[in-house]
Short mmCIF file of C-alpha atoms in Angstrom, two decimals:
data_model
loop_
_atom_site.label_atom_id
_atom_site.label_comp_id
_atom_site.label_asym_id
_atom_site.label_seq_id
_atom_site.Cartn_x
_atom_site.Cartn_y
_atom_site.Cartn_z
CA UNK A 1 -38.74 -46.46 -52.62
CA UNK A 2 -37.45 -49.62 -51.82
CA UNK A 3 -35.16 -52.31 -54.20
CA UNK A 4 -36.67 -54.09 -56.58
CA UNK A 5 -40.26 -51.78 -56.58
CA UNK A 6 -41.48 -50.66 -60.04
CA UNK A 7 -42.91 -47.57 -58.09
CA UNK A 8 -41.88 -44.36 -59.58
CA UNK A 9 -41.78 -40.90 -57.72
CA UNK A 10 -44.40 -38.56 -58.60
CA UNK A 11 -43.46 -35.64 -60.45
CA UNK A 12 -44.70 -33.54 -57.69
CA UNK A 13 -42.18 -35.39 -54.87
CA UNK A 14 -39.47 -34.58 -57.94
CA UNK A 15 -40.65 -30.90 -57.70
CA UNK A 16 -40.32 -30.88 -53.83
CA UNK A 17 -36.93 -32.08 -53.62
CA UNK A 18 -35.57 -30.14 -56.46
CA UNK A 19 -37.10 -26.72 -54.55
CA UNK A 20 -36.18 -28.10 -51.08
CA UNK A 21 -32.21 -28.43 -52.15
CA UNK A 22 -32.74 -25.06 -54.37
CA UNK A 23 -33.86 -23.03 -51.04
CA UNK A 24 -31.03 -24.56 -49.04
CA UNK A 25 -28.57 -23.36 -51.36
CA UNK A 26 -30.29 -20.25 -51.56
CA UNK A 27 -29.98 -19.47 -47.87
CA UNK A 28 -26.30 -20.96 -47.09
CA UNK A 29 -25.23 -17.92 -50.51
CA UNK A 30 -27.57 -15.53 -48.16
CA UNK A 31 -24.91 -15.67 -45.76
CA UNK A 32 -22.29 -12.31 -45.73
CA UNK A 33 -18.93 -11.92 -44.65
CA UNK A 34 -20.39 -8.58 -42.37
CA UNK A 35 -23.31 -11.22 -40.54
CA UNK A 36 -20.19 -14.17 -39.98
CA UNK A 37 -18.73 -11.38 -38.41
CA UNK A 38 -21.78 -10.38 -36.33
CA UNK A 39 -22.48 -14.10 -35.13
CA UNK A 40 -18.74 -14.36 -34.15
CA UNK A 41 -19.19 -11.53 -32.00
CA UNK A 42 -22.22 -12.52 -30.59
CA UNK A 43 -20.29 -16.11 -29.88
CA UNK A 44 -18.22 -14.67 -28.08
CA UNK A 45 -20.48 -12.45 -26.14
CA UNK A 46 -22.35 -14.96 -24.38
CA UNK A 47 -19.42 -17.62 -25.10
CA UNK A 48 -19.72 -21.55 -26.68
CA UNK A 49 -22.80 -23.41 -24.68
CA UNK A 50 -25.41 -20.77 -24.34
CA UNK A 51 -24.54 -19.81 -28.04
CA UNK A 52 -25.08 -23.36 -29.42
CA UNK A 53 -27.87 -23.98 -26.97
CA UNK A 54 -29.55 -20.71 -28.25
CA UNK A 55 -28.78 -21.56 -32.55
CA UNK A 56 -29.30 -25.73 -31.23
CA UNK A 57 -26.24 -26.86 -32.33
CA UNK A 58 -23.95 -29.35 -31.12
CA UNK A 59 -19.21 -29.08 -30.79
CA UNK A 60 -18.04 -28.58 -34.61
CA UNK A 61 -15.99 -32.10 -34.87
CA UNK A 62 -14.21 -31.50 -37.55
CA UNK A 63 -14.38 -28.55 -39.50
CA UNK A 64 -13.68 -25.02 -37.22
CA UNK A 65 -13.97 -21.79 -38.11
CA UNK A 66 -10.32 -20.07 -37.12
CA UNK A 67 -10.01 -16.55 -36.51
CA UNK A 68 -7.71 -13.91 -34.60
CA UNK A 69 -6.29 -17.37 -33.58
CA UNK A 70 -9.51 -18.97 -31.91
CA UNK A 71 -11.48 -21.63 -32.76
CA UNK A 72 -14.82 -21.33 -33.40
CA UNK A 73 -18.13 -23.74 -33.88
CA UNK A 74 -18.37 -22.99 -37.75
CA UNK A 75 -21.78 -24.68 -38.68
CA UNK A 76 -23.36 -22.82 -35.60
CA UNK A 77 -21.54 -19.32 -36.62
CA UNK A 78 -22.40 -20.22 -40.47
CA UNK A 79 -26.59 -20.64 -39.05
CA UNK A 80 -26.88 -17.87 -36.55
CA UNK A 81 -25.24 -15.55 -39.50
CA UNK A 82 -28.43 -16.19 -41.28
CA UNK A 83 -30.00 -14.67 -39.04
CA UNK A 84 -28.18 -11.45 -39.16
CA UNK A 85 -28.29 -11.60 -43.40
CA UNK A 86 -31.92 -12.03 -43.37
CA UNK A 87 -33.73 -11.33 -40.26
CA UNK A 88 -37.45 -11.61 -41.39
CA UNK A 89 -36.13 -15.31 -42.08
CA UNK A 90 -33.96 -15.44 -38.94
CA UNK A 91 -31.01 -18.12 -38.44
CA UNK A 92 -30.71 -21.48 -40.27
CA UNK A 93 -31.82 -24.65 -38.01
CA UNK A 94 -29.02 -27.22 -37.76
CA UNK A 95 -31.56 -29.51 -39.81
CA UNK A 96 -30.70 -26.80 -43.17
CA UNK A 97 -27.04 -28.55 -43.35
CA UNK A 98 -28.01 -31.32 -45.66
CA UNK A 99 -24.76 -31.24 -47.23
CA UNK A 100 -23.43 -32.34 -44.48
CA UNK A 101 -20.26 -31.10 -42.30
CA UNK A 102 -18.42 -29.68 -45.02
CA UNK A 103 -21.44 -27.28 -46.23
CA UNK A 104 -20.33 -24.69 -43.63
CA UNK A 105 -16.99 -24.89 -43.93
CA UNK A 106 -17.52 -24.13 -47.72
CA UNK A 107 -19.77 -21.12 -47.06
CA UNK A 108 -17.01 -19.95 -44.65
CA UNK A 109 -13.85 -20.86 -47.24
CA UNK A 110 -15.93 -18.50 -50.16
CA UNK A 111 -16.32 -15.48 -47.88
CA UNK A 112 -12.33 -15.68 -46.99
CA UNK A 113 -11.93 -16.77 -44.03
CA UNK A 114 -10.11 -19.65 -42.56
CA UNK A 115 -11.05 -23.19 -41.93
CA UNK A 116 -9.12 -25.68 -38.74
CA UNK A 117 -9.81 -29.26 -39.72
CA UNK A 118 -9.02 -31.03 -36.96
CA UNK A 119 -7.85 -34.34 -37.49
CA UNK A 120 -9.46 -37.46 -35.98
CA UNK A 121 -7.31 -39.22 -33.35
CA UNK A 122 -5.56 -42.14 -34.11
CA UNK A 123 -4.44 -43.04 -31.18
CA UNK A 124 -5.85 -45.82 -28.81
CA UNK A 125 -8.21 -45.24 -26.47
CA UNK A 126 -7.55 -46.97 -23.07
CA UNK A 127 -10.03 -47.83 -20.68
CA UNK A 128 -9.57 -48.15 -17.02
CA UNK A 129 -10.04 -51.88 -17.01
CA UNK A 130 -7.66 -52.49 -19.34
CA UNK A 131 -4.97 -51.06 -17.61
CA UNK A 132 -2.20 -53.41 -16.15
CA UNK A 133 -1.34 -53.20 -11.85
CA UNK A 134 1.40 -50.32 -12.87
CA UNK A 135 -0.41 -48.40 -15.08
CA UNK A 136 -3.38 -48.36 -12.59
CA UNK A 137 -1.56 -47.62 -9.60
CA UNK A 138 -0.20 -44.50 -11.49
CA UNK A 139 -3.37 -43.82 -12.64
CA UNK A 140 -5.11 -43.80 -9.25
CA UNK A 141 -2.24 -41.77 -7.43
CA UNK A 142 -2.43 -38.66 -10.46
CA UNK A 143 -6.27 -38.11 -10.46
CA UNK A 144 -5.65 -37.50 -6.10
CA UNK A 145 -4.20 -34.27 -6.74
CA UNK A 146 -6.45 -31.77 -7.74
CA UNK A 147 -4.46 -29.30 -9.85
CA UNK A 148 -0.50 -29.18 -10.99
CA UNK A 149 1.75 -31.35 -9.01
CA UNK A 150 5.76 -32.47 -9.64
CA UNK A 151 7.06 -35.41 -9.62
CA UNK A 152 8.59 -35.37 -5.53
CA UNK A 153 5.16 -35.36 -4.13
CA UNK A 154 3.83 -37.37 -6.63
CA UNK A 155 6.46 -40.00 -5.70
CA UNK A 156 5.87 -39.57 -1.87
CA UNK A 157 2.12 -39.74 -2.63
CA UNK A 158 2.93 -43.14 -4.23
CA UNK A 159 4.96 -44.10 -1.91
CA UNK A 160 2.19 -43.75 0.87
CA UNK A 161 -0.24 -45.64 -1.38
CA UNK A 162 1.39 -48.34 -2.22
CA UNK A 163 4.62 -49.02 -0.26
CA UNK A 164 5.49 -52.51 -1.98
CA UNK A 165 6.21 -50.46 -5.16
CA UNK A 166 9.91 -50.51 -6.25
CA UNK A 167 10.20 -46.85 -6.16
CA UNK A 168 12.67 -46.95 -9.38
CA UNK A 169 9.25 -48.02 -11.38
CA UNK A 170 7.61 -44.92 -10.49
CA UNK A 171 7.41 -43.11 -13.69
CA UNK A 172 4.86 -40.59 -14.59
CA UNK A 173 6.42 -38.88 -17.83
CA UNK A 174 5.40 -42.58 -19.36
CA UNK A 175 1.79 -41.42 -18.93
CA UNK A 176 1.49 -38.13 -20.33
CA UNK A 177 -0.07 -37.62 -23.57
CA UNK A 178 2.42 -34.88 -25.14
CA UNK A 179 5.78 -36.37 -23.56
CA UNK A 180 7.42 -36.81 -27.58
CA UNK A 181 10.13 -39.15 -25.99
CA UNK A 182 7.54 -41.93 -25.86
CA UNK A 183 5.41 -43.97 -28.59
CA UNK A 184 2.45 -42.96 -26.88
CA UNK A 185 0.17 -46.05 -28.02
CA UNK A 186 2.08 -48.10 -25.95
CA UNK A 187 0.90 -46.44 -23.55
CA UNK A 188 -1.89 -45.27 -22.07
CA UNK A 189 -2.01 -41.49 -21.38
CA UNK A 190 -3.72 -39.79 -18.48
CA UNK A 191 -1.47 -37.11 -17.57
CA UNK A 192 -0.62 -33.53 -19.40
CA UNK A 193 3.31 -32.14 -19.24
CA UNK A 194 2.51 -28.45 -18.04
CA UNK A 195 5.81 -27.21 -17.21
CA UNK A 196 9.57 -28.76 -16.20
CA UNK A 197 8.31 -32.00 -14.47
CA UNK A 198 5.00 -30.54 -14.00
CA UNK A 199 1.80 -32.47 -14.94
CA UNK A 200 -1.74 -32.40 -14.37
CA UNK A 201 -4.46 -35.15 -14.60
CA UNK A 202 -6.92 -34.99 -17.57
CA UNK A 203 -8.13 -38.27 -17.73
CA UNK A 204 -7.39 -41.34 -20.41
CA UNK A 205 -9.62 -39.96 -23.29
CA UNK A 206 -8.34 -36.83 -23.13
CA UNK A 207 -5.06 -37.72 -23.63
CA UNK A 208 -5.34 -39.50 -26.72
CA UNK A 209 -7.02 -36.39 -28.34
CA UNK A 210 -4.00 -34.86 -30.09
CA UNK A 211 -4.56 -31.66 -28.51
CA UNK A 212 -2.47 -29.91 -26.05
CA UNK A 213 -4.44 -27.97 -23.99
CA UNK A 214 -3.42 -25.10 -22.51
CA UNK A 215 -2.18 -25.59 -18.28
CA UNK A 216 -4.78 -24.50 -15.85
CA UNK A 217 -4.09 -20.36 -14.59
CA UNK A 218 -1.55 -20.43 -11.48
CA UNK A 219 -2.21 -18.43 -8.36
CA UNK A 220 -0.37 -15.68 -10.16
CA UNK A 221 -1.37 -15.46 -13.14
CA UNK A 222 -5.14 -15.11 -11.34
CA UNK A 223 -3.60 -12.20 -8.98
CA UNK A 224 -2.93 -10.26 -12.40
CA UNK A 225 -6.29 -11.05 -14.13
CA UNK A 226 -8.05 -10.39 -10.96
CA UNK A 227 -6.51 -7.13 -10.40
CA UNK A 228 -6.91 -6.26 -14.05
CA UNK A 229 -10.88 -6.70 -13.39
CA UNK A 230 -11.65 -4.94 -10.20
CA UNK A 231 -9.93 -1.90 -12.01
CA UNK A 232 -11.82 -1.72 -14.90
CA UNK A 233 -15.40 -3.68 -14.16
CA UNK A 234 -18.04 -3.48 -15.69
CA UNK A 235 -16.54 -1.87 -18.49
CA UNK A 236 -13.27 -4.77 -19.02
CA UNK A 237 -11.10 -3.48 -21.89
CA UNK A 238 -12.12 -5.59 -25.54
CA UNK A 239 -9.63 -8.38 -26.89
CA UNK A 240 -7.71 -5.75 -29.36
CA UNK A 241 -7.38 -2.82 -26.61
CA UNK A 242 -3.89 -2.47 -25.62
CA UNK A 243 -4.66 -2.45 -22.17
CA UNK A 244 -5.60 -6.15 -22.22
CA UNK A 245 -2.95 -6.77 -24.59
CA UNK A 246 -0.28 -5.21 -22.53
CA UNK A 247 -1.94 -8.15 -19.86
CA UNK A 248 -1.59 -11.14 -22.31
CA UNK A 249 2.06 -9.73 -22.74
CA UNK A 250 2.35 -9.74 -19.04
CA UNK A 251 0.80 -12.97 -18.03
CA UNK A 252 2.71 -14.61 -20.92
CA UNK A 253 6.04 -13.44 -19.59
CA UNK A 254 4.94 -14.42 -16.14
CA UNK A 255 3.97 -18.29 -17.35
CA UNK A 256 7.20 -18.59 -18.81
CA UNK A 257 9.27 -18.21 -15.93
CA UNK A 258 7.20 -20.49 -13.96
CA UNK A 259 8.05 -22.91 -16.48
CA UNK A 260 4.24 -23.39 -18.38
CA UNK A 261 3.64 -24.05 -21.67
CA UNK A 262 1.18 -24.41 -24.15
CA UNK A 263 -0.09 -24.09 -28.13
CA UNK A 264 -0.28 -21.20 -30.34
CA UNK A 265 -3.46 -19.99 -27.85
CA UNK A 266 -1.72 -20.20 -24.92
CA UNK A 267 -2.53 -16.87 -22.41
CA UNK A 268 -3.35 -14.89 -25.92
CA UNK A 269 -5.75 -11.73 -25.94
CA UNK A 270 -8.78 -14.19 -26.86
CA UNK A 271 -7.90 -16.15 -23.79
CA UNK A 272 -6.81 -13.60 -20.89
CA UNK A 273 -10.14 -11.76 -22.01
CA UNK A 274 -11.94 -15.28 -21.94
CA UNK A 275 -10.63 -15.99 -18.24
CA UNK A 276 -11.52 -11.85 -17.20
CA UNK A 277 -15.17 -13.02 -18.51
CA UNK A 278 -14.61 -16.51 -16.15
CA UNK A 279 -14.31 -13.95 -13.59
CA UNK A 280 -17.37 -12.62 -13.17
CA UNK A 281 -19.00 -15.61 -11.28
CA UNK A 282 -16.93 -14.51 -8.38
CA UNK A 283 -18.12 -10.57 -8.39
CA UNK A 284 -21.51 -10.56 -6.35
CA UNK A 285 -22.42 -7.24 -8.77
CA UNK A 286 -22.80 -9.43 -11.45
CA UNK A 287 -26.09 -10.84 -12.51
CA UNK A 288 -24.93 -14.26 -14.09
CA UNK A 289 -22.50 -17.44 -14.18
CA UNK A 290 -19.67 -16.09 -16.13
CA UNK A 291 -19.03 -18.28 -18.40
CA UNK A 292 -20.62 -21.11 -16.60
CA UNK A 293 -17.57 -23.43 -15.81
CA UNK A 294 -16.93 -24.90 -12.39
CA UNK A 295 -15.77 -22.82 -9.63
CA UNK A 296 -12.08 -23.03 -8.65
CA UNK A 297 -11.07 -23.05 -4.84
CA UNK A 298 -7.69 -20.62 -5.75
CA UNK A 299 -10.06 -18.48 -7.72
CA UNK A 300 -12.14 -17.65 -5.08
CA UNK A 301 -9.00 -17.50 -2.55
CA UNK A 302 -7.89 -14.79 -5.07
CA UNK A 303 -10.79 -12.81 -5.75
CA UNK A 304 -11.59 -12.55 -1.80
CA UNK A 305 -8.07 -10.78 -1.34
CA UNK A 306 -8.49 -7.35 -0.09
CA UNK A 307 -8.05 -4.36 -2.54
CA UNK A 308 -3.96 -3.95 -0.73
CA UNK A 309 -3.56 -7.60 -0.35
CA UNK A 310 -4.11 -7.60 -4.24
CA UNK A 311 -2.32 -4.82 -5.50
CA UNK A 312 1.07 -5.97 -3.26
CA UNK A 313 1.10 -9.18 -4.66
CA UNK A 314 0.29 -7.81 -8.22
CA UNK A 315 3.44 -4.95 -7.36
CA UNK A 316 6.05 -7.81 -6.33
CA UNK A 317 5.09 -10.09 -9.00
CA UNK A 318 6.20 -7.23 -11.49
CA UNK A 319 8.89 -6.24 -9.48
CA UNK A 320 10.30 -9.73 -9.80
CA UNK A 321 9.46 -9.95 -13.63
CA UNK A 322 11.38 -7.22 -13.75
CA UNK A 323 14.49 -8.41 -11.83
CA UNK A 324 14.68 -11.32 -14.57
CA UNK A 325 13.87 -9.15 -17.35
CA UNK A 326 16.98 -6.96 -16.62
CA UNK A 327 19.11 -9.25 -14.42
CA UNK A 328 20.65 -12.46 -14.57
CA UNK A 329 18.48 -14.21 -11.90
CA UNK A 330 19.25 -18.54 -12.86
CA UNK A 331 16.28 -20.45 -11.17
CA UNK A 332 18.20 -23.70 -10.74
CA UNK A 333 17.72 -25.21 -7.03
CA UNK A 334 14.99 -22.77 -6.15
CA UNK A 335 11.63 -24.72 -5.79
CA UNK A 336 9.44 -25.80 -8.73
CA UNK A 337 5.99 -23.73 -9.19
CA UNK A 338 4.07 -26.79 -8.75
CA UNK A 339 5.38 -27.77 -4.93
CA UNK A 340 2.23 -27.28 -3.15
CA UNK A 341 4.07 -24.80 -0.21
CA UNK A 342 5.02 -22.60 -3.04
CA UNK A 343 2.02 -22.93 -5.56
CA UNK A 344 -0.27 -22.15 -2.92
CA UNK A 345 1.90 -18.90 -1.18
CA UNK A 346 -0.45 -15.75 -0.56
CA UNK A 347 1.93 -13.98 -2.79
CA UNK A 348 2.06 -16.60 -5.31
CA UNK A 349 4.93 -19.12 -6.81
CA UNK A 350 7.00 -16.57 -8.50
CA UNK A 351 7.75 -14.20 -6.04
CA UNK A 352 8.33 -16.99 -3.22
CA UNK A 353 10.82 -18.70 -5.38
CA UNK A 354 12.49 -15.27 -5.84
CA UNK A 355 13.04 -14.90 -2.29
CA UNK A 356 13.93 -18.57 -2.11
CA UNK A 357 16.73 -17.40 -4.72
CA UNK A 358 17.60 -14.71 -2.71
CA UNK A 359 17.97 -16.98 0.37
CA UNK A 360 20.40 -19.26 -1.23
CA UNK A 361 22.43 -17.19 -3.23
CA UNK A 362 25.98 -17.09 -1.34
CA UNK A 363 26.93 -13.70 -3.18
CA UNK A 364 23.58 -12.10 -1.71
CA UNK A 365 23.47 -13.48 1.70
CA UNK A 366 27.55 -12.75 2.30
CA UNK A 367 26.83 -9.02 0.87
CA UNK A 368 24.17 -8.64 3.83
CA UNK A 369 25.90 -9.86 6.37
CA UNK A 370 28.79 -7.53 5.24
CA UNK A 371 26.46 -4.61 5.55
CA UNK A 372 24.82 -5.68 9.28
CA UNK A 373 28.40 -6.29 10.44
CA UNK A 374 29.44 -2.86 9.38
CA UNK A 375 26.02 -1.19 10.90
CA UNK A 376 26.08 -3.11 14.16
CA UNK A 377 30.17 -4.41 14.83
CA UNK A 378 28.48 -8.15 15.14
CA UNK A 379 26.37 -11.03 13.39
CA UNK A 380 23.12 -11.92 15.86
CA UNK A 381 19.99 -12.87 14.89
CA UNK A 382 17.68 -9.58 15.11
CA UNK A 383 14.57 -12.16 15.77
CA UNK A 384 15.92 -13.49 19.22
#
């Protein structure tokens, strides 16, 4: 009815709307605690895109359904639920949600359970062509490395790029999106902080999101998973066994003292048994893509280690978790997780920066030459 028209709605439009909004709130109170339950398990069965590609649903934006400290799609959870309540109806169609993004969220908030709103950025949203000759060089010499890198090679890199630079202007920590020390929409932010000096490229959209993610899994960490699923595949432990659990602990430990960090998610149950599920593109008895994301060269390099290749790279890394557990191993001068020499060693970072340790310590290499002097009478070098 448009402005101005002295056309009145029939009393049988009246009748439709006041049944249509009726039935909608009938179905959205038709929805149980036990069937949110049953979609979130389902969710995470077959994981984010095939769920909201099977319910048609889009990302949550704002409103997310939080539980055993993940974040879930809560208008998609809230119609596939539906479904489980009352399946001679079967789920709710995204259309149902005419009141809008917080109707979910209210269903979900009534049965108990906890609601993330995630706040809308704020922050400025650079694009490429607006960034000035600096900013652009950076820009162009962080998204070359694929993966973690540190700020030596990244200042060789740059060097090699562009030699006019005045090498004291080479700054990266002024581009990364969580680095506090900075007011960041001065700035424009393409690069994550994943460890000491550490970053990683995620583009300049992502960085204005708010959010930091989690670092990408290390060579080590993926010798631990990997191990973890060639033991027990097909049947991988659930989420709250305390086999996986005891693995979170593990691979949490292990992050640490290559210097990663993340948010409250970081290398939790949810996500270790997320990345075991990742997995399963790589194992040719599996019929399916995993979880569908994009393969990862040091995955693969991982995965194709032999059964003893695995295990004896597994064995020192908790050997060496160990030695820092209950020694007093400092990690100052040995090299940084991200060097690519050390990153990318068979036996992974933490175990070659042990031995680096080891190497350099003056207490530990006078204490072996003390012992080959006293089996042999002289110092030679047993190579030669």
């Amino acid at each position: 009815m448009k402005y101005g028209s002295s056309a009145i709605p029939s009393q049988q439009l009246v009748e439709q709307f006041g049944a249509l909004c009726k039935r909608e709130h009938m179905a959205l109170s038709d929805v149980t605690k036990a069937s949110v339950l049953k979609a979130v398990e389902e969710y995470r069965a077959i994981w984010q895109t095939a769920f909201l590609e099977k319910y048609g649903f889009g990302k949550s934006t704002r409103d997310l359904l939080r539980i055993d400290g993940e974040d879930l799609d809560s208008k998609a959870i809230v119609g596939a639920a539906h479904g489980y309540a009352l399946p001679e109806i079967g789920p709710l169609a995204n259309s149902a949600f005419s009141g809008g993004k917080d109707a979910a969220a209210g269903v979900l908030k009534r049965l108990g359970f906890q609601i993330f709103e995630r706040e809308a950025s704020t922050k400025r949203v650079w694009a490429v062509d607006e960034l000035s000759l600096v900013q652009r060089e950076h820009y162009d010499v962080s998204r070359s490395f694929e993966g973690h890198f540190t700020r030596a090679p990244f200042d060789e890199r740059y060097r090699k790029m562009f030699p006019e630079r005045n090498p004291n202007s080479i700054l990266p920590s002024d581009f990364s999106h969580n680095n506090t020390q900075r007011a960041k929409d001065l700035y424009p932010s393409f690069l994550e902080t994943v460890g000491d000096s550490v970053y990683r490229f995620i583009g300049l959209e992502a960085g204005h999101e708010g959010k930091n993610r989690n670092p990408l899994w290390t060579r080590d960490e993926l010798i631990l998973a990997t191990e973890f699923y060639k033991k027990f595949s097909p049947q991988i432990p659930g989420k709250t066994d305390g086999r996986l659990i005891d693995l979170a602990d593990e691979i949490r430990s292990l992050a640490s003292s290559l210097g990663l960090r993340g948010d409250e998610t970081f290398r939790n149950p949810n996500g270790v048994y997320m990345k075991l599920m990742d997995l399963k593109k790589y194992d040719p008895e599996y019929v399916g893509k995993g979880l569908g994301r994009k393969p990862r060269a040091v995955e693969q390099e991982v995965w194709d280690l032999s059964s003893e290749e695995l295990a004896d790279a597994a064995r020192s890394i908790r050997e060496v978790l160990k030695s820092l557990k209950f020694g007093n191993t400092p990690w100052a001068g040995t090299a940084d997780a991200g060097e690519p020499e050390v990153a990318e060693a068979a036996e992974g970072a933490l175990v070659t920066r042990f031995h680096r340790y080891r190497e350099r310590d003056t207490k530990i290499a006078k204490s072996k030459k003390k012992q080959f002097l006293k089996k042999h009478g002289r110092l030679y070098c047993e190579a030669c």
